[in-house]
GROMACS .gro file of C-alpha atoms in nm:
model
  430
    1UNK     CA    1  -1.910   4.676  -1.523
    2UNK     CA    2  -2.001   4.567  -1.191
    3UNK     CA    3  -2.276   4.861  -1.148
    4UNK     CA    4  -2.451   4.720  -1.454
    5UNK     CA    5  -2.353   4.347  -1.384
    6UNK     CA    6  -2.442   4.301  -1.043
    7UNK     CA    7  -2.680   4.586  -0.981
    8UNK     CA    8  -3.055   4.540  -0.850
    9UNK     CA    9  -3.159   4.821  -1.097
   10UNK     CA   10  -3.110   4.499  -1.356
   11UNK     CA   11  -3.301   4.270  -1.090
   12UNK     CA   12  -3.610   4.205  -1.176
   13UNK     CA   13  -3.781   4.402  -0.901
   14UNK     CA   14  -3.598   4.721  -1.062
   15UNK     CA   15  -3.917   4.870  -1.147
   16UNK     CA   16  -4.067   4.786  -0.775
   17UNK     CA   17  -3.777   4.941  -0.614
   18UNK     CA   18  -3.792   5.243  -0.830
   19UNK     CA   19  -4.152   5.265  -0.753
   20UNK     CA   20  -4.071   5.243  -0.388
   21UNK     CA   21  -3.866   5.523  -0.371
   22UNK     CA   22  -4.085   5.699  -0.535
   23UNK     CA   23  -4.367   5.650  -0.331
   24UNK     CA   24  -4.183   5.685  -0.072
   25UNK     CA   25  -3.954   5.987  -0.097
   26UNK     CA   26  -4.202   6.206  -0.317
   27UNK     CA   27  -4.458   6.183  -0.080
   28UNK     CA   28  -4.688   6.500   0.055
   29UNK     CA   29  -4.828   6.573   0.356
   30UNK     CA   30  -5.139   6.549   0.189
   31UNK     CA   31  -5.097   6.172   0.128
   32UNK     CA   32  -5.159   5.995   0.445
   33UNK     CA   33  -5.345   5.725   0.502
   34UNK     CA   34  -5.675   5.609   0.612
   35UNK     CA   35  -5.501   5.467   0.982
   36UNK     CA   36  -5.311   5.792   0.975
   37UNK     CA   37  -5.561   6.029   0.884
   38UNK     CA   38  -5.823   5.857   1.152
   39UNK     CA   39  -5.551   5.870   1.416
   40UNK     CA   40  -5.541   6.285   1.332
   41UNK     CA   41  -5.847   6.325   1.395
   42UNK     CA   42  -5.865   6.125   1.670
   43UNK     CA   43  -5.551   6.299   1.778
   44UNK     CA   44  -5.726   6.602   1.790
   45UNK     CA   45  -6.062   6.536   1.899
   46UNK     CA   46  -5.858   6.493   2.228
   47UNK     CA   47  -5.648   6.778   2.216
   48UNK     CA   48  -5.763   6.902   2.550
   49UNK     CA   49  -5.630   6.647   2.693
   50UNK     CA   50  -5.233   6.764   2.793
   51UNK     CA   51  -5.102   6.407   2.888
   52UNK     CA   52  -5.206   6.201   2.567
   53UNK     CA   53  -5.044   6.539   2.360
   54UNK     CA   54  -4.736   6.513   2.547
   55UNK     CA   55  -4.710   6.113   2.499
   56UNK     CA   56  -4.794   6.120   2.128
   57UNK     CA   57  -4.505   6.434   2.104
   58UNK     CA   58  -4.259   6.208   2.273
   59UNK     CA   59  -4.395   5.889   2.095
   60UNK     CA   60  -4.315   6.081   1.760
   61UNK     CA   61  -3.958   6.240   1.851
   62UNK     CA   62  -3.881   5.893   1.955
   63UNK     CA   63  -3.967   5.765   1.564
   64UNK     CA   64  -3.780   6.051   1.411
   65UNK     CA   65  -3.505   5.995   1.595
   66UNK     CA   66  -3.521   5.551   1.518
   67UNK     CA   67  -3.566   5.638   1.153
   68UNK     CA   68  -3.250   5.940   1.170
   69UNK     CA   69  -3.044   5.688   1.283
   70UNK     CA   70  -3.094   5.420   1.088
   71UNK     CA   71  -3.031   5.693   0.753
   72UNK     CA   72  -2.703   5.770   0.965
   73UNK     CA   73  -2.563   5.437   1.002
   74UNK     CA   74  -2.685   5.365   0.629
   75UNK     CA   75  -2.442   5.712   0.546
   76UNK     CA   76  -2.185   5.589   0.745
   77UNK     CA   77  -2.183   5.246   0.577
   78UNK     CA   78  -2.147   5.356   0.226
   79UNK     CA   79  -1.841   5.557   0.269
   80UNK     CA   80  -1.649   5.310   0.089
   81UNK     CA   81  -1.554   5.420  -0.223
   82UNK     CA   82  -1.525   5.057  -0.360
   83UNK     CA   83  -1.918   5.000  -0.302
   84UNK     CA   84  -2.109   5.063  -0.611
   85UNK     CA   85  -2.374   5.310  -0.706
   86UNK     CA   86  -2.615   4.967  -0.716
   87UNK     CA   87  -2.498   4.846  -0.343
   88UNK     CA   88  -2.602   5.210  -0.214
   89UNK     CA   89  -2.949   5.218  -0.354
   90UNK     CA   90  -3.017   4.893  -0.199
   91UNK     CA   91  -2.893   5.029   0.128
   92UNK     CA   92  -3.132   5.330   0.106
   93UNK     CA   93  -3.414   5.077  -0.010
   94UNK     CA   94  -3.336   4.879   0.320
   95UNK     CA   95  -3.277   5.144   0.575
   96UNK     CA   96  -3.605   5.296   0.500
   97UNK     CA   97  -3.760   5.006   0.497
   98UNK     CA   98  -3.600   4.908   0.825
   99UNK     CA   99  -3.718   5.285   0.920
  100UNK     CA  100  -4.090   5.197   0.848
  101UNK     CA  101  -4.088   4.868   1.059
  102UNK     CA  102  -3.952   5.058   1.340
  103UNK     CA  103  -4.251   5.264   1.405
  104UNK     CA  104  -4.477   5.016   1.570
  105UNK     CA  105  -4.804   5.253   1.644
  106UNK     CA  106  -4.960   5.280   1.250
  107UNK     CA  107  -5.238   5.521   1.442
  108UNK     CA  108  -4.915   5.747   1.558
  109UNK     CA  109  -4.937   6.108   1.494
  110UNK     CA  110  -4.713   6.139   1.240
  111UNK     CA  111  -4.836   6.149   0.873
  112UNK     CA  112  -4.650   6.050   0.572
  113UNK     CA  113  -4.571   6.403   0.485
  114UNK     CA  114  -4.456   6.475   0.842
  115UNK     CA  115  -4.192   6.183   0.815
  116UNK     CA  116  -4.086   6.285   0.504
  117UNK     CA  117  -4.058   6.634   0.647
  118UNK     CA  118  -3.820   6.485   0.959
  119UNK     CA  119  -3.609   6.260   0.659
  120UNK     CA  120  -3.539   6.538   0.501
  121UNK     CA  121  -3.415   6.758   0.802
  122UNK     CA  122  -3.211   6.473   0.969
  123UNK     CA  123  -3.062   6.385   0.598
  124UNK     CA  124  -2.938   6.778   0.559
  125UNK     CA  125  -2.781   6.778   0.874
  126UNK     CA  126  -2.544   6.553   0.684
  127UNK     CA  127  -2.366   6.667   0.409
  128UNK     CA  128  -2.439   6.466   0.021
  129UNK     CA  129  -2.273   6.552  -0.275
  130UNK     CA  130  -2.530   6.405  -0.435
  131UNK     CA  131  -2.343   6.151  -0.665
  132UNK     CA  132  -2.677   6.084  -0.918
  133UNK     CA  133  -2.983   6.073  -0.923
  134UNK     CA  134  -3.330   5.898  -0.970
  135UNK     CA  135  -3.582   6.108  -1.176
  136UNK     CA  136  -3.526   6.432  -0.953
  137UNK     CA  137  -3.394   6.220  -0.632
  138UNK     CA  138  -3.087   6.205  -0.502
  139UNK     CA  139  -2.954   5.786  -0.502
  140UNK     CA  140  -2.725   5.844  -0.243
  141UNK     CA  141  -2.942   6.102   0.036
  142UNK     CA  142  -3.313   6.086  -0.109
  143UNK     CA  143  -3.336   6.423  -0.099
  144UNK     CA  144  -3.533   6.615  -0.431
  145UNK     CA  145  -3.324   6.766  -0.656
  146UNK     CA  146  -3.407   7.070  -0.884
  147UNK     CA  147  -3.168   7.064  -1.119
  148UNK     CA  148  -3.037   6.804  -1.373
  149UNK     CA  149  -2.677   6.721  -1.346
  150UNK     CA  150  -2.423   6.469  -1.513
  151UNK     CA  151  -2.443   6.220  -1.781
  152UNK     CA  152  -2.769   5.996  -1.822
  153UNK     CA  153  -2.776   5.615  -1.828
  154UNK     CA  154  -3.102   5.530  -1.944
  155UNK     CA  155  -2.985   5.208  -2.086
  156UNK     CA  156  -2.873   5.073  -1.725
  157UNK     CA  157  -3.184   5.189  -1.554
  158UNK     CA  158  -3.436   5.481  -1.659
  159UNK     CA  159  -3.420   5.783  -1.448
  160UNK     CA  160  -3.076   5.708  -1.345
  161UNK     CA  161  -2.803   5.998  -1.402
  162UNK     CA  162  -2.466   5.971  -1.280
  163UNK     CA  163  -2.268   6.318  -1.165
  164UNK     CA  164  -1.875   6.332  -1.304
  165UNK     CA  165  -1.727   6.291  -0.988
  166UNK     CA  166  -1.921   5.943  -0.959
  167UNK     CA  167  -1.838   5.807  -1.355
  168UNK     CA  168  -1.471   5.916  -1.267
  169UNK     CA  169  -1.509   5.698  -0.953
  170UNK     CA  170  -1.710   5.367  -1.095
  171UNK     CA  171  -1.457   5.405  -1.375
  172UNK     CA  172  -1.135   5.374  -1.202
  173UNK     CA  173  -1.296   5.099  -0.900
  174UNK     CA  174  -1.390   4.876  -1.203
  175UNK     CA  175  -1.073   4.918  -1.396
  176UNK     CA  176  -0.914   4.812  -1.108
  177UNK     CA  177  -1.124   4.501  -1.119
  178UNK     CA  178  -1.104   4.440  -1.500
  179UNK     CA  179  -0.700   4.458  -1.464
  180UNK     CA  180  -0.680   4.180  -1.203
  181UNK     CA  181  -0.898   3.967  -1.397
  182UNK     CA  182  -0.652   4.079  -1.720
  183UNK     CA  183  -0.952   4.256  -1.902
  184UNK     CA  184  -0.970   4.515  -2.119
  185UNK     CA  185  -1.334   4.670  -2.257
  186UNK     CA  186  -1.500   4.626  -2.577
  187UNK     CA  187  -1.725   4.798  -2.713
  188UNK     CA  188  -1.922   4.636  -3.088
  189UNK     CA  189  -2.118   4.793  -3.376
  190UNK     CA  190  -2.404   4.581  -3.473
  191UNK     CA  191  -2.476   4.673  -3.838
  192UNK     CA  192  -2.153   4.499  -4.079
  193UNK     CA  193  -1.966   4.395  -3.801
  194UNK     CA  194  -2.182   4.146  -3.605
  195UNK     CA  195  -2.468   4.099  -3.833
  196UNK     CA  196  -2.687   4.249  -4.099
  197UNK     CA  197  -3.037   4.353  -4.151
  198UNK     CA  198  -3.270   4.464  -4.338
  199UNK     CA  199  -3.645   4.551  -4.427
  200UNK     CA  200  -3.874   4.363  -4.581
  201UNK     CA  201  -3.989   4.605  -4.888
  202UNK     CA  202  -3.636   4.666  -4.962
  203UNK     CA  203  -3.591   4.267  -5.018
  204UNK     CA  204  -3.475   4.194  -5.400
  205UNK     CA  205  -3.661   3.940  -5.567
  206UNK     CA  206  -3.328   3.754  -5.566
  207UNK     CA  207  -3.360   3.729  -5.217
  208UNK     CA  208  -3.713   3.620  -5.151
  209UNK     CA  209  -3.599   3.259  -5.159
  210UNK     CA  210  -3.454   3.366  -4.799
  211UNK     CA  211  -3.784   3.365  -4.615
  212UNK     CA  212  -3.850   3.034  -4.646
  213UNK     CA  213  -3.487   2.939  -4.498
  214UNK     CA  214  -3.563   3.151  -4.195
  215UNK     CA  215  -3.462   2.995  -3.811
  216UNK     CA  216  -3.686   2.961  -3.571
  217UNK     CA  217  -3.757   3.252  -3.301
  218UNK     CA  218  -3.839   2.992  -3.057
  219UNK     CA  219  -3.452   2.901  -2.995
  220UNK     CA  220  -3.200   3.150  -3.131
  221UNK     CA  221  -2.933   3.015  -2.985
  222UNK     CA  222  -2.865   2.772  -3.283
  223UNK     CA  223  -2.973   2.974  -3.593
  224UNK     CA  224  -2.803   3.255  -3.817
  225UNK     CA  225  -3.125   3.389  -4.003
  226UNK     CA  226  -3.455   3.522  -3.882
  227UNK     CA  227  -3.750   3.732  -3.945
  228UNK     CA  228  -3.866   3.954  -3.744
  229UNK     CA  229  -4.219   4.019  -3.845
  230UNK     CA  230  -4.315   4.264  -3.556
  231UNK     CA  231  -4.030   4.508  -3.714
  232UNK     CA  232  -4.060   4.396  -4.059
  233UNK     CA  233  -3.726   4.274  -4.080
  234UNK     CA  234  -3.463   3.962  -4.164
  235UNK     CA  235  -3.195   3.977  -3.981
  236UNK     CA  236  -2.869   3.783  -4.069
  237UNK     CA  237  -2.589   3.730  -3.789
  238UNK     CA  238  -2.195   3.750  -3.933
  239UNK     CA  239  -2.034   3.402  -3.939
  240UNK     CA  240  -1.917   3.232  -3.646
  241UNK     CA  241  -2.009   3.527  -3.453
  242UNK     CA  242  -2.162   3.289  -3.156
  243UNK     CA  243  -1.821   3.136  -3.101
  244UNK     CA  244  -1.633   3.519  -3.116
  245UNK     CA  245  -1.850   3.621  -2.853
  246UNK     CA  246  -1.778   3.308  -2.656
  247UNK     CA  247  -1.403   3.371  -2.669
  248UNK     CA  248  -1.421   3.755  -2.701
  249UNK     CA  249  -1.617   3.733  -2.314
  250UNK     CA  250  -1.301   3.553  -2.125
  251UNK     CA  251  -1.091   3.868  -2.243
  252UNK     CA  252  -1.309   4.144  -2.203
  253UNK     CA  253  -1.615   4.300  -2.046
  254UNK     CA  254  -1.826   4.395  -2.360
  255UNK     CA  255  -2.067   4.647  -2.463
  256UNK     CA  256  -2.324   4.706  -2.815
  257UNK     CA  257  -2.330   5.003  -2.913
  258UNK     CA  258  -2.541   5.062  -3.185
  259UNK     CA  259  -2.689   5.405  -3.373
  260UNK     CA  260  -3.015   5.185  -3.404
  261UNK     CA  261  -3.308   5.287  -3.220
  262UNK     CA  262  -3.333   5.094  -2.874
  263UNK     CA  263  -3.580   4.884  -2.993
  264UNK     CA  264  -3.402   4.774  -3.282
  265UNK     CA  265  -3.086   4.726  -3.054
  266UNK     CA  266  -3.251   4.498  -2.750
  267UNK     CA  267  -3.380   4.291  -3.032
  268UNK     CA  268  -3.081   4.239  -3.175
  269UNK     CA  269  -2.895   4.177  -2.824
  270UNK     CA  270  -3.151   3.876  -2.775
  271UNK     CA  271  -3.037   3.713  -3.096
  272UNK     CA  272  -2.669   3.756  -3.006
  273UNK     CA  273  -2.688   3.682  -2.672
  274UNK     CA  274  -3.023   3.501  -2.549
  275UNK     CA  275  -2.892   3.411  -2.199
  276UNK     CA  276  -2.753   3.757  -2.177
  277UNK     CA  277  -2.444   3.635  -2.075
  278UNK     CA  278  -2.230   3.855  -2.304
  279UNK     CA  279  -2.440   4.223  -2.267
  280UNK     CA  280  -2.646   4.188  -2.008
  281UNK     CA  281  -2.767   4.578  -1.993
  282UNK     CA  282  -2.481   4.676  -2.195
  283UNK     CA  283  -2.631   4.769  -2.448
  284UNK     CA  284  -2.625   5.168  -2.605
  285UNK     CA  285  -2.864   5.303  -2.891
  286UNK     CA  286  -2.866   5.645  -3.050
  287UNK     CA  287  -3.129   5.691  -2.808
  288UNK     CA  288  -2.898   5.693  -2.527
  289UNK     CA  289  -2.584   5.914  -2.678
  290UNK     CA  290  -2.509   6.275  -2.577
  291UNK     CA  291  -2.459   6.374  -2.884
  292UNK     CA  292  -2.699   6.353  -3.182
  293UNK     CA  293  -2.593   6.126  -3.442
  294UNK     CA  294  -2.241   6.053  -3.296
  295UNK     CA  295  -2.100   5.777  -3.061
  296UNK     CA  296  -1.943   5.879  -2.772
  297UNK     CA  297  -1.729   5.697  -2.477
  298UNK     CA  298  -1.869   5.930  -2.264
  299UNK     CA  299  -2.178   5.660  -2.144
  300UNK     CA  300  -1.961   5.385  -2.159
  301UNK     CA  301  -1.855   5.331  -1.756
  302UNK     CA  302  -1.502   5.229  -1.878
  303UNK     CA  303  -1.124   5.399  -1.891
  304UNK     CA  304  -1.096   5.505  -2.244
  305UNK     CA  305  -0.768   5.402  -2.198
  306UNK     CA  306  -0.899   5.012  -2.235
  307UNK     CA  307  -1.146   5.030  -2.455
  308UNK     CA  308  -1.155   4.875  -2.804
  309UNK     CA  309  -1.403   4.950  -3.032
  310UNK     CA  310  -1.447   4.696  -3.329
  311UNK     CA  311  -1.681   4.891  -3.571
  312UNK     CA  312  -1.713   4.896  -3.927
  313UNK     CA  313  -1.643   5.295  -3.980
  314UNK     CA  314  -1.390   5.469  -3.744
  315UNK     CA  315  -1.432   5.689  -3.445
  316UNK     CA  316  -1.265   6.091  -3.338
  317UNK     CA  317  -1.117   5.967  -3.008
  318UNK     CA  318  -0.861   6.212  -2.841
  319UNK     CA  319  -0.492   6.031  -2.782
  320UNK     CA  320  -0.387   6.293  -2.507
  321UNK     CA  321  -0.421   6.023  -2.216
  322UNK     CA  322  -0.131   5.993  -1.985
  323UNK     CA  323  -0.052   5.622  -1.920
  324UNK     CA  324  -0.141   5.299  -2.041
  325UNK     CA  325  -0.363   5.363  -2.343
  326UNK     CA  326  -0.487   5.034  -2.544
  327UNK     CA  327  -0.499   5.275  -2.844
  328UNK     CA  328  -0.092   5.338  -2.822
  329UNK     CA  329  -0.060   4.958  -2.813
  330UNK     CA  330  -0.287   4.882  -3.111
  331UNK     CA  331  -0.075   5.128  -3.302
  332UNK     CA  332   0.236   4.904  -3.190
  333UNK     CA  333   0.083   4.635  -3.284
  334UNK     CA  334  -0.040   4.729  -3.621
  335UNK     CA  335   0.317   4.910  -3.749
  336UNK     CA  336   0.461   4.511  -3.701
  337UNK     CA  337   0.237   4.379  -3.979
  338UNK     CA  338   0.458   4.527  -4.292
  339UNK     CA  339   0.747   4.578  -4.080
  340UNK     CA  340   1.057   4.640  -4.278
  341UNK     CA  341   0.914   4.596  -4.609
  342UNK     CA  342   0.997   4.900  -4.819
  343UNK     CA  343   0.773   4.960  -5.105
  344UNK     CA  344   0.730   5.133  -5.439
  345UNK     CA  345   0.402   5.195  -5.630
  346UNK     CA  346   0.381   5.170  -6.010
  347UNK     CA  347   0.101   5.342  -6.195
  348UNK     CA  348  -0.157   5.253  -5.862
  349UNK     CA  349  -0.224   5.610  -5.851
  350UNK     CA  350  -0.404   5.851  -6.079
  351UNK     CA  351  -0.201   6.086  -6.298
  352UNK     CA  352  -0.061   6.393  -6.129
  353UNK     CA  353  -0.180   6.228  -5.811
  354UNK     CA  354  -0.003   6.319  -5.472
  355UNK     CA  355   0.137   6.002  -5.414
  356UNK     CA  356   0.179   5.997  -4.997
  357UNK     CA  357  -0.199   6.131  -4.964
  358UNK     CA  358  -0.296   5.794  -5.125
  359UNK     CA  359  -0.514   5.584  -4.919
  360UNK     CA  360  -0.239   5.317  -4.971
  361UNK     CA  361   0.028   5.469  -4.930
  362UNK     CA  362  -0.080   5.606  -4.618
  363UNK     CA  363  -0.224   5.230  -4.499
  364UNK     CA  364   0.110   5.086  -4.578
  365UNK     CA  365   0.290   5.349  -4.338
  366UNK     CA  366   0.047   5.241  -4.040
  367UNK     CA  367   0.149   4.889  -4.133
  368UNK     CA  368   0.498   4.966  -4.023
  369UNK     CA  369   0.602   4.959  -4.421
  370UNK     CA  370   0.844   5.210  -4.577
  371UNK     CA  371   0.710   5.372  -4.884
  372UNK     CA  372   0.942   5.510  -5.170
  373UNK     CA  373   0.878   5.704  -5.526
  374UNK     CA  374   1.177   5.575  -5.700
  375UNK     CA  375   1.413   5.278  -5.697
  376UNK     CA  376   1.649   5.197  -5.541
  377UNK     CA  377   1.844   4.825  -5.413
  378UNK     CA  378   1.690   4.849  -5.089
  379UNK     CA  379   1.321   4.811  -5.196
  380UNK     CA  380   1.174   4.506  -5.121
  381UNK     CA  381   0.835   4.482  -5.300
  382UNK     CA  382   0.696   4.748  -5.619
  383UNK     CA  383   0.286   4.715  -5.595
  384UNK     CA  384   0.138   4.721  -5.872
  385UNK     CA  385  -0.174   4.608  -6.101
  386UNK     CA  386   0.039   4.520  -6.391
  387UNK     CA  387   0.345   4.335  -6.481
  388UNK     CA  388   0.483   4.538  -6.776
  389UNK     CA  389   0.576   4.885  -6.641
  390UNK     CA  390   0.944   4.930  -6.566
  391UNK     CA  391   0.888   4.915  -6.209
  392UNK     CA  392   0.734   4.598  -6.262
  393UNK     CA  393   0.996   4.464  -6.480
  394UNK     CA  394   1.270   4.585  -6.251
  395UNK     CA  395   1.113   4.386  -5.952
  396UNK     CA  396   1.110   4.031  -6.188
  397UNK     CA  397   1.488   4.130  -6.305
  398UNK     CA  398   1.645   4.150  -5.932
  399UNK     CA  399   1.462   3.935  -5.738
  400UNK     CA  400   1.184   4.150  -5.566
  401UNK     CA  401   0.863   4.087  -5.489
  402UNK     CA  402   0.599   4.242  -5.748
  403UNK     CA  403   0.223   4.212  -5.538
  404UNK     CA  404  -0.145   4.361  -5.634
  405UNK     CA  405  -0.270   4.615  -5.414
  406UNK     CA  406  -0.476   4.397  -5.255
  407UNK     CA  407  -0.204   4.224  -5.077
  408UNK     CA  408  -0.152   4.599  -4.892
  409UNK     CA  409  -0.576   4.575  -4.796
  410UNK     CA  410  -0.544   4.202  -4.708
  411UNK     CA  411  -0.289   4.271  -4.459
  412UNK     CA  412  -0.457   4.572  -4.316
  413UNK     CA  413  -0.813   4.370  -4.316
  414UNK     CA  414  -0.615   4.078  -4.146
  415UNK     CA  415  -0.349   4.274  -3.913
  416UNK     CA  416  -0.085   4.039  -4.095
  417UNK     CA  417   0.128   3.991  -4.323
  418UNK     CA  418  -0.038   3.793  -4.637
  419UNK     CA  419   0.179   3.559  -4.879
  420UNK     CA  420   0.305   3.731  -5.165
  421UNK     CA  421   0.279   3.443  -5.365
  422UNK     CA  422  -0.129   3.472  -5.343
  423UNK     CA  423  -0.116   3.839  -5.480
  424UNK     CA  424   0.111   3.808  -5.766
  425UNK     CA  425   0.004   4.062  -6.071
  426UNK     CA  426  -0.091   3.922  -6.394
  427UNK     CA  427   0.195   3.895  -6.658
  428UNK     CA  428   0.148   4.059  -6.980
  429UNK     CA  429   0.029   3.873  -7.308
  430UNK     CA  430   0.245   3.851  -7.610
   0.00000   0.00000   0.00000
């Protein structure tokens, strides 16, 4: 996404800014400072004095209304609904700061708490929905919030909550953007789909010989194997998994999502992606979910409509979206891999078995394959795991083809359509 490409919350002066607005927003009347406090007292050592009251009154309705102003035109300027949560932030970090320059007297009258005082009445002359929040501050207004509202997106920038109205926006300006560019999202398990790992007490004997084939930490970008000592743990990375990444990134705008802690999961992103060129902050733990123990699409600023999710156990997505829906096509897509092949099974399921509950059977059917219990001429292949049941034997006599079962996984691991000749079933001894 744009918010989490682009945005200064990724900068490296995230942490400054965040502390800016803290300082500056959350700040009490108590807090002034030295100049400020000695220029009160000063102030009112002099208080007799009707002239020097009057100037400092005018001096300080004159900074109210320079630093009002300056919040206006920073309102007016983000009423764009293409900017990004990111641009705004930056606009309040500059308009305040812009606001501070512009009062030139540091001995004026007016104290931090008194400013924050007149920020706060200009800003709720104006009216702020309030898209998200910082901690308990508005990003959009500054003003302190006392409720919690919206989803959290801790893994973009901590603090930072987004309200629905503001997801649904970010979500359809960046799909928008992804569609131009003819992208789609994607969103990756870590654990058996883009590496392995494991700790080191649960390490076979078998496998000690691994540790001393281990890559080195110092450049990742080359090796497949390391230990990580600080977590007690080898980590292996899939095969080729550098260059899917590589090709994977010039079709899609990609996200790891992981139910890993988020320590485990940023260490892992640096081995996949040291330059972060794939992730960048894209990257979801457990930690981060809504729900305990279950991944959700909820965090993920994307359509679900074009998202794919590559993971090595499925996921309970709703298919009730009007429109376009990536999960409509896959389904397209997927019924063309046995298309037209009608199929009978020959003692591949247990005995009094309900034959169309079988995993197979049913796996076939999503393959686009038609699935019989009895013969007939139009049958194309019988499946089976031997050649010498009458099925079998009726498939060799008229010219059909007689596969193993694994030729209905290999096509289903592969989204295609495997040789039969490579999954023929053994013929019986004499």
């Amino acid at each position: 996404m744009s918010l989490m490409t682009d945005s200064p919350v990724h900068s490296s002066s995230s942490d400054d800014f965040a502390a800016f607005l803290d300082a500056e927003l959350d700040s009490k009347s108590s807090d002034s400072s030295p100049n400020e406090e000695g220029a009160k007292n000063e102030f009112d050592s002099d208080s007799s004095d009707s002239s020097l009251n009057e100037e400092a009154e005018n001096d300080s309705d004159s900074k109210s209304k320079r630093i009002k102003g300056s919040r206006v035109e920073t309102l007016e300027n983000v009423e764009d609904p293409k900017e990004s949560t990111s641009n705004i932030t930056h606009r309040i970090k500059r308009s305040r700061v812009e606001a501070w320059e512009n009062i030139e007297d540091p001995k004026g009258s007016m104290s931090n708490g008194s400013l924050e005082q007149n920020l706060v009445a200009s800003s709720s002359k104006e009216t702020c929905l309030h898209p998200g929040s910082f901690g308990d501050m508005c990003i959009l207004c500054g003003q302190k919030l006392n409720l919690e509202t919206g989803v959290t997106f801790g893994y973009i920038h901590k603090g930072l909550r987004l309200g629905n109205d503001e997801i649904m926006r970010l979500r359809k300006t960046d799909m928008k953007n992804l569609l131009r560019h003819k992208k789609l999202y994607l969103v990756l398990d870590l654990d058996h789909t883009l590496l392995n790992s494991t700790q080191l007490m649960h390490m076979t004997s078998e496998e000690e010989y691994l540790k001393s084939q281990i890559d080195s930490l110092q450049d990742v970008s080359n090796g497949s194997l390391f230990m990580l000592d600080f977590m007690h743990m080898m980590t292996k990375l899939r095969p080729f998994v550098r260059t899917f990444l590589k090709e994977a990134s010039q079709m899609f705008e990609m996200y790891i999502y992981t139910m890993g802690d988020r320590a485990y999961a940023l260490e892992m992103a640096k081995l996949l992606d040291p330059r972060r060129e794939y992730f960048n902050a894209r990257v979801i733990s457990r930690d981060d979910g809504t729900q305990r123990n279950q991944k959700g699409l909820d965090i993920v600023l994307g359509q679900e409509s074009a998202v794919l999710i590559l993971d090595d156990t499925e996921t309970e997505l709703v298919d009730n979206l009007d429109g376009r829906d990536v999960r409509e096509v896959l389904k397209t897509v997927r019924k063309d891999v046995l298309k037209g092949c009608k199929i009978v099974f020959s003692r591949v399921f247990p005995t009094q078995f309900q034959a169309d509950n079988h995993h197979l059977w049913k796996t076939a059917e999503q393959l686009g394959a038609t699935c019989f219990r009895e013969l007939d001429p139009s049958v194309t292949h019988v499946v089976s795991q031997e050649a010498g049941t009458e099925k079998s034997r009726w498939a060799l006599k008229n010219n059909k083809f007689l596969v193993h079962p694994r030729w209905i996984e290999a096509a289903n691991y592969l989204w295609q359509r495997q040789p039969e000749e490579n999954f023929r079933v053994n013929q019986p001894k004499n």
